mmCIF file of C-alpha atoms in Angstrom:
data_model
loop_
_atom_site.group_PDB
_atom_site.id
_atom_site.type_symbol
_atom_site.label_atom_id
_atom_site.label_comp_id
_atom_site.label_asym_id
_atom_site.label_seq_id
_atom_site.Cartn_x
_atom_site.Cartn_y
_atom_site.Cartn_z
ATOM 1 C CA UNK A 2 13.771 15.546 -69.358
ATOM 2 C CA UNK A 3 14.597 17.817 -66.763
ATOM 3 C CA UNK A 4 10.846 18.993 -66.773
ATOM 4 C CA UNK A 5 9.357 15.366 -66.671
ATOM 5 C CA UNK A 6 11.791 14.820 -63.672
ATOM 6 C CA UNK A 7 10.267 17.833 -61.969
ATOM 7 C CA UNK A 8 6.959 17.378 -62.767
ATOM 8 C CA UNK A 9 7.361 13.847 -61.019
ATOM 9 C CA UNK A 10 7.574 11.852 -64.062
ATOM 10 C CA UNK A 11 9.055 8.095 -63.697
ATOM 11 C CA UNK A 12 9.075 6.836 -66.917
ATOM 12 C CA UNK A 13 10.023 7.950 -70.527
ATOM 13 C CA UNK A 14 5.978 7.587 -71.433
ATOM 14 C CA UNK A 15 5.239 10.418 -69.036
ATOM 15 C CA UNK A 16 6.628 12.872 -70.986
ATOM 16 C CA UNK A 17 2.882 12.697 -72.706
ATOM 17 C CA UNK A 18 1.349 14.352 -70.441
ATOM 18 C CA UNK A 19 3.452 17.263 -71.045
ATOM 19 C CA UNK A 20 3.458 17.057 -74.709
ATOM 20 C CA UNK A 21 -0.687 18.016 -74.339
ATOM 21 C CA UNK A 22 -0.531 20.190 -71.614
ATOM 22 C CA UNK A 23 -1.328 23.488 -73.329
ATOM 23 C CA UNK A 24 -0.715 25.679 -70.038
ATOM 24 C CA UNK A 25 3.382 24.277 -70.166
ATOM 25 C CA UNK A 26 3.508 24.963 -73.868
ATOM 26 C CA UNK A 27 2.469 28.651 -73.740
ATOM 27 C CA UNK A 28 5.329 29.007 -70.925
ATOM 28 C CA UNK A 29 7.833 27.298 -73.217
ATOM 29 C CA UNK A 30 6.265 29.212 -76.283
ATOM 30 C CA UNK A 31 5.211 27.019 -78.230
ATOM 31 C CA UNK A 32 8.138 24.441 -77.928
ATOM 32 C CA UNK A 33 7.226 20.944 -78.883
ATOM 33 C CA UNK A 34 8.042 18.290 -76.689
ATOM 34 C CA UNK A 35 9.524 14.837 -78.000
ATOM 35 C CA UNK A 36 7.822 11.760 -78.172
ATOM 36 C CA UNK A 37 8.638 8.863 -75.596
ATOM 37 C CA UNK A 38 10.472 6.779 -78.419
ATOM 38 C CA UNK A 39 12.796 9.890 -79.788
ATOM 39 C CA UNK A 40 13.735 10.613 -75.819
ATOM 40 C CA UNK A 41 14.639 6.942 -75.515
ATOM 41 C CA UNK A 42 16.689 7.181 -78.682
ATOM 42 C CA UNK A 43 18.291 9.972 -77.165
ATOM 43 C CA UNK A 44 19.436 8.420 -73.986
ATOM 44 C CA UNK A 45 20.445 5.293 -75.422
ATOM 45 C CA UNK A 46 23.507 7.505 -77.311
ATOM 46 C CA UNK A 47 24.625 8.653 -73.966
ATOM 47 C CA UNK A 48 27.567 6.929 -72.259
ATOM 48 C CA UNK A 49 29.962 7.528 -69.550
ATOM 49 C CA UNK A 50 31.954 10.407 -71.548
ATOM 50 C CA UNK A 51 28.698 12.397 -71.927
ATOM 51 C CA UNK A 52 27.759 12.235 -68.707
ATOM 52 C CA UNK A 53 31.362 13.627 -68.179
ATOM 53 C CA UNK A 54 31.063 16.423 -70.893
ATOM 54 C CA UNK A 55 27.958 17.283 -69.252
ATOM 55 C CA UNK A 56 29.865 17.787 -65.900
ATOM 56 C CA UNK A 57 32.553 19.873 -67.477
ATOM 57 C CA UNK A 58 29.876 21.882 -68.905
ATOM 58 C CA UNK A 59 28.095 22.351 -65.407
ATOM 59 C CA UNK A 60 31.481 23.066 -63.859
ATOM 60 C CA UNK A 61 32.256 26.141 -66.527
ATOM 61 C CA UNK A 62 28.794 27.749 -65.822
ATOM 62 C CA UNK A 63 29.736 27.218 -61.663
ATOM 63 C CA UNK A 64 33.148 29.161 -62.452
ATOM 64 C CA UNK A 65 31.379 31.689 -64.827
ATOM 65 C CA UNK A 66 29.195 32.435 -61.883
ATOM 66 C CA UNK A 67 31.770 32.924 -59.509
ATOM 67 C CA UNK A 68 33.800 35.488 -61.384
ATOM 68 C CA UNK A 69 30.660 37.177 -61.717
ATOM 69 C CA UNK A 70 29.683 37.518 -58.043
ATOM 70 C CA UNK A 71 33.603 38.127 -57.810
ATOM 71 C CA UNK A 72 33.860 35.526 -54.795
ATOM 72 C CA UNK A 73 37.238 35.497 -53.426
ATOM 73 C CA UNK A 74 36.264 32.231 -50.864
ATOM 74 C CA UNK A 75 33.698 29.757 -51.319
ATOM 75 C CA UNK A 76 32.610 26.702 -48.984
ATOM 76 C CA UNK A 77 32.114 22.817 -50.350
ATOM 77 C CA UNK A 78 29.589 20.783 -48.454
ATOM 78 C CA UNK A 79 30.273 17.084 -49.538
ATOM 79 C CA UNK A 80 27.212 14.910 -48.883
ATOM 80 C CA UNK A 81 25.312 11.704 -50.375
ATOM 81 C CA UNK A 82 21.577 11.299 -51.350
ATOM 82 C CA UNK A 83 19.767 8.471 -51.856
ATOM 83 C CA UNK A 84 17.978 8.323 -54.954
ATOM 84 C CA UNK A 85 15.498 5.243 -54.997
ATOM 85 C CA UNK A 86 15.513 3.121 -58.475
ATOM 86 C CA UNK A 87 13.762 0.097 -59.567
ATOM 87 C CA UNK A 88 16.351 -0.611 -62.483
ATOM 88 C CA UNK A 89 17.967 -4.400 -62.541
ATOM 89 C CA UNK A 90 21.336 -3.103 -62.033
ATOM 90 C CA UNK A 91 20.381 -0.760 -58.525
ATOM 91 C CA UNK A 92 21.723 -2.224 -55.507
ATOM 92 C CA UNK A 93 20.120 -2.005 -51.659
ATOM 93 C CA UNK A 94 20.766 0.747 -49.894
ATOM 94 C CA UNK A 95 21.406 1.589 -45.958
ATOM 95 C CA UNK A 96 17.945 2.022 -45.944
ATOM 96 C CA UNK A 97 16.752 -1.056 -47.022
ATOM 97 C CA UNK A 98 15.345 0.330 -50.532
ATOM 98 C CA UNK A 99 16.788 -0.331 -53.699
ATOM 99 C CA UNK A 100 18.430 2.292 -55.837
ATOM 100 C CA UNK A 101 22.066 4.757 -56.111
ATOM 101 C CA UNK A 102 23.860 6.923 -53.495
ATOM 102 C CA UNK A 103 25.383 9.610 -55.592
ATOM 103 C CA UNK A 104 27.949 11.732 -54.010
ATOM 104 C CA UNK A 105 27.441 15.442 -54.379
ATOM 105 C CA UNK A 106 29.834 18.895 -53.709
ATOM 106 C CA UNK A 107 27.204 21.660 -53.114
ATOM 107 C CA UNK A 108 28.371 25.586 -52.801
ATOM 108 C CA UNK A 109 25.928 26.972 -50.478
ATOM 109 C CA UNK A 110 27.153 30.639 -51.534
ATOM 110 C CA UNK A 111 25.666 30.031 -55.581
ATOM 111 C CA UNK A 112 23.180 27.357 -54.334
ATOM 112 C CA UNK A 113 24.418 24.919 -57.076
ATOM 113 C CA UNK A 114 26.091 21.427 -57.437
ATOM 114 C CA UNK A 115 29.992 21.888 -58.652
ATOM 115 C CA UNK A 116 30.313 18.215 -59.359
ATOM 116 C CA UNK A 117 29.288 14.863 -58.186
ATOM 117 C CA UNK A 118 30.023 11.003 -58.399
ATOM 118 C CA UNK A 119 27.367 8.318 -58.976
ATOM 119 C CA UNK A 120 27.536 5.178 -56.514
ATOM 120 C CA UNK A 121 25.745 2.452 -56.554
ATOM 121 C CA UNK A 122 23.598 2.050 -53.465
ATOM 122 C CA UNK A 123 25.591 -0.342 -51.337
ATOM 123 C CA UNK A 124 29.122 1.472 -51.637
ATOM 124 C CA UNK A 125 30.886 2.137 -48.264
ATOM 125 C CA UNK A 126 29.923 6.031 -47.399
ATOM 126 C CA UNK A 127 33.588 6.763 -47.379
ATOM 127 C CA UNK A 128 33.899 6.012 -51.258
ATOM 128 C CA UNK A 129 35.236 8.545 -53.590
ATOM 129 C CA UNK A 130 35.573 11.351 -50.855
ATOM 130 C CA UNK A 131 38.655 12.487 -51.473
ATOM 131 C CA UNK A 132 38.545 11.665 -55.299
ATOM 132 C CA UNK A 133 35.633 14.165 -55.401
ATOM 133 C CA UNK A 134 37.337 16.921 -53.840
ATOM 134 C CA UNK A 135 40.420 16.238 -55.678
ATOM 135 C CA UNK A 136 38.003 16.730 -59.125
ATOM 136 C CA UNK A 137 36.909 19.982 -57.209
ATOM 137 C CA UNK A 138 40.018 21.277 -56.957
ATOM 138 C CA UNK A 139 40.810 20.593 -60.813
ATOM 139 C CA UNK A 140 37.261 22.455 -61.801
ATOM 140 C CA UNK A 141 37.503 25.739 -59.451
ATOM 141 C CA UNK A 142 39.605 28.816 -60.468
ATOM 142 C CA UNK A 143 43.178 29.280 -59.243
ATOM 143 C CA UNK A 144 43.421 31.451 -56.109
ATOM 144 C CA UNK A 145 40.073 30.848 -54.733
ATOM 145 C CA UNK A 146 40.026 30.379 -50.523
ATOM 146 C CA UNK A 147 38.145 27.444 -49.750
ATOM 147 C CA UNK A 148 36.173 26.023 -46.773
ATOM 148 C CA UNK A 149 35.287 22.035 -46.748
ATOM 149 C CA UNK A 150 32.420 20.605 -44.669
ATOM 150 C CA UNK A 151 31.355 17.145 -44.308
ATOM 151 C CA UNK A 152 29.626 14.072 -41.866
ATOM 152 C CA UNK A 153 31.739 11.695 -40.616
ATOM 153 C CA UNK A 154 32.011 10.227 -44.131
ATOM 154 C CA UNK A 155 34.900 12.341 -44.812
ATOM 155 C CA UNK A 156 36.650 11.696 -41.434
ATOM 156 C CA UNK A 157 39.785 9.794 -43.118
ATOM 157 C CA UNK A 158 43.222 10.561 -43.674
ATOM 158 C CA UNK A 159 43.320 11.375 -47.600
ATOM 159 C CA UNK A 160 40.760 14.067 -47.087
ATOM 160 C CA UNK A 161 42.192 15.755 -44.378
ATOM 161 C CA UNK A 162 46.057 15.695 -45.828
ATOM 162 C CA UNK A 163 44.382 17.004 -48.783
ATOM 163 C CA UNK A 164 42.340 20.002 -46.901
ATOM 164 C CA UNK A 165 45.702 20.375 -45.392
ATOM 165 C CA UNK A 166 48.469 20.215 -48.091
ATOM 166 C CA UNK A 167 45.963 22.731 -50.267
ATOM 167 C CA UNK A 168 45.407 25.351 -47.305
ATOM 168 C CA UNK A 169 41.557 24.517 -46.847
ATOM 169 C CA UNK A 170 39.627 25.275 -43.776
ATOM 170 C CA UNK A 171 37.421 22.540 -42.704
ATOM 171 C CA UNK A 172 34.858 21.286 -40.250
ATOM 172 C CA UNK A 173 34.679 17.795 -40.383
ATOM 173 C CA UNK A 174 32.585 15.381 -37.892
ATOM 174 C CA UNK A 175 34.621 12.797 -36.475
ATOM 175 C CA UNK A 176 34.066 9.021 -35.700
ATOM 176 C CA UNK A 177 33.438 8.380 -32.038
ATOM 177 C CA UNK A 178 36.674 5.956 -32.256
ATOM 178 C CA UNK A 179 38.619 5.128 -29.181
ATOM 179 C CA UNK A 180 41.340 7.847 -29.950
ATOM 180 C CA UNK A 181 38.440 10.373 -30.018
ATOM 181 C CA UNK A 182 36.422 9.330 -26.883
ATOM 182 C CA UNK A 183 40.343 9.142 -24.726
ATOM 183 C CA UNK A 184 40.594 12.785 -25.940
ATOM 184 C CA UNK A 185 36.826 13.773 -24.748
ATOM 185 C CA UNK A 186 37.478 12.008 -21.205
ATOM 186 C CA UNK A 187 40.382 13.841 -20.586
ATOM 187 C CA UNK A 188 38.319 17.309 -20.807
ATOM 188 C CA UNK A 189 37.569 18.991 -17.639
ATOM 189 C CA UNK A 190 34.288 20.027 -15.488
ATOM 190 C CA UNK A 191 35.247 23.324 -16.027
ATOM 191 C CA UNK A 192 35.827 23.175 -20.228
ATOM 192 C CA UNK A 193 32.419 22.653 -20.210
ATOM 193 C CA UNK A 194 29.833 25.290 -21.442
ATOM 194 C CA UNK A 195 26.020 25.379 -21.371
ATOM 195 C CA UNK A 196 24.509 26.596 -25.042
ATOM 196 C CA UNK A 197 21.125 26.894 -26.612
ATOM 197 C CA UNK A 198 19.917 26.453 -30.285
ATOM 198 C CA UNK A 199 16.671 26.959 -30.855
ATOM 199 C CA UNK A 200 14.433 24.315 -28.304
ATOM 200 C CA UNK A 201 17.801 22.600 -28.121
ATOM 201 C CA UNK A 202 20.582 22.838 -25.272
ATOM 202 C CA UNK A 203 24.102 21.508 -25.479
ATOM 203 C CA UNK A 204 27.227 21.329 -23.401
ATOM 204 C CA UNK A 205 29.922 22.218 -25.617
ATOM 205 C CA UNK A 206 33.796 21.916 -24.829
ATOM 206 C CA UNK A 207 36.685 22.438 -27.010
ATOM 207 C CA UNK A 208 40.320 20.692 -26.935
ATOM 208 C CA UNK A 209 42.870 19.512 -29.634
ATOM 209 C CA UNK A 210 43.207 16.148 -31.316
ATOM 210 C CA UNK A 211 45.720 14.396 -33.495
ATOM 211 C CA UNK A 212 43.974 12.248 -35.765
ATOM 212 C CA UNK A 213 44.416 8.915 -37.419
ATOM 213 C CA UNK A 214 48.163 8.361 -35.683
ATOM 214 C CA UNK A 215 49.323 10.531 -38.925
ATOM 215 C CA UNK A 216 52.813 11.937 -38.111
ATOM 216 C CA UNK A 217 51.971 14.072 -41.206
ATOM 217 C CA UNK A 218 49.183 15.606 -40.016
ATOM 218 C CA UNK A 219 49.072 18.196 -36.937
ATOM 219 C CA UNK A 220 46.942 18.330 -34.170
ATOM 220 C CA UNK A 221 43.219 20.199 -34.818
ATOM 221 C CA UNK A 222 40.824 21.828 -33.338
ATOM 222 C CA UNK A 223 38.010 19.429 -31.449
ATOM 223 C CA UNK A 224 34.560 20.735 -30.890
ATOM 224 C CA UNK A 225 32.258 18.222 -28.756
ATOM 225 C CA UNK A 226 29.329 19.082 -28.074
ATOM 226 C CA UNK A 227 26.957 16.803 -25.219
ATOM 227 C CA UNK A 228 23.404 15.927 -25.137
ATOM 228 C CA UNK A 229 21.184 13.672 -22.967
ATOM 229 C CA UNK A 230 19.200 11.458 -25.238
ATOM 230 C CA UNK A 231 15.738 11.717 -25.836
ATOM 231 C CA UNK A 232 15.027 8.311 -25.898
ATOM 232 C CA UNK A 233 16.931 6.428 -23.089
ATOM 233 C CA UNK A 234 18.413 2.569 -23.964
ATOM 234 C CA UNK A 235 18.813 0.274 -21.069
ATOM 235 C CA UNK A 236 23.006 -0.313 -20.256
ATOM 236 C CA UNK A 237 23.948 2.504 -22.616
ATOM 237 C CA UNK A 238 25.069 5.921 -21.608
ATOM 238 C CA UNK A 239 22.263 8.769 -21.689
ATOM 239 C CA UNK A 240 24.947 11.136 -22.753
ATOM 240 C CA UNK A 241 25.693 11.624 -26.798
ATOM 241 C CA UNK A 242 28.578 13.300 -27.695
ATOM 242 C CA UNK A 243 29.353 14.598 -31.022
ATOM 243 C CA UNK A 244 32.836 15.899 -32.240
ATOM 244 C CA UNK A 245 34.084 17.939 -34.817
ATOM 245 C CA UNK A 246 37.364 18.144 -36.251
ATOM 246 C CA UNK A 247 38.203 21.371 -37.460
ATOM 247 C CA UNK A 248 41.562 23.456 -38.627
ATOM 248 C CA UNK A 249 38.932 27.113 -38.695
ATOM 249 C CA UNK A 250 41.253 30.293 -37.403
ATOM 250 C CA UNK A 251 41.007 31.630 -33.926
ATOM 251 C CA UNK A 252 38.251 34.150 -35.558
ATOM 252 C CA UNK A 253 35.487 31.084 -34.720
ATOM 253 C CA UNK A 254 35.126 30.653 -31.421
ATOM 254 C CA UNK A 255 34.240 27.317 -29.944
ATOM 255 C CA UNK A 256 30.290 27.920 -30.722
ATOM 256 C CA UNK A 257 31.302 29.473 -34.222
ATOM 257 C CA UNK A 258 32.917 26.149 -35.358
ATOM 258 C CA UNK A 259 29.989 24.397 -34.217
ATOM 259 C CA UNK A 260 27.568 26.857 -35.795
ATOM 260 C CA UNK A 261 29.730 26.922 -39.078
ATOM 261 C CA UNK A 262 29.632 22.933 -39.246
ATOM 262 C CA UNK A 263 26.248 23.026 -38.772
#
């Protein structure tokens, strides 16, 4: 199944092309591909518990890699990826195509996925973010130091509180809500610094921000970048601001937090 997908297969019948590929057969040392009907029978035996068990096997392999590499700290990258599908159950995504929007946790130090949730294509980007992070805490070895990155879908009270309660260092893109805009507006001209990244030029500044009006959460670092928009719009500001909420330690400079997030 994996080889069929990698080769660009879209239907079970596409496996027939692999069955008659002499070169591939030689690479696999003569292993025979099942016919399409056999694959169909195999898949129809699967249910939600089968998928769950496969995820547990994947997590066990990741834990083995962590131990073998003797890692004491890893980074968790949370993001979704659209998968186009023509199944009857598929829902329209925000890009206008029909499919699914699975949420995934990636470990860059190992170049592997730890876990994920299959979501319908029309679900809100914020759904299941905290649940998946909570699942990662269950799957990973105890005593491991964690860092967490996410786009603005992860900017929610449950996610930040999970990080706070489990000593997870994070860098999360903040929604440009009213409170964030008010915090940015208090920055002085002297607070901004010019930085260059490749061909892009930014203004960057740092301040502090207490998110979500949640008294149980402290104020965190807020890294703000400002650019002139490449496409100007009538009646809109020519400036584009991006804010990153973070609790990374002082060893990370303002630019260091920005680079870590990117």
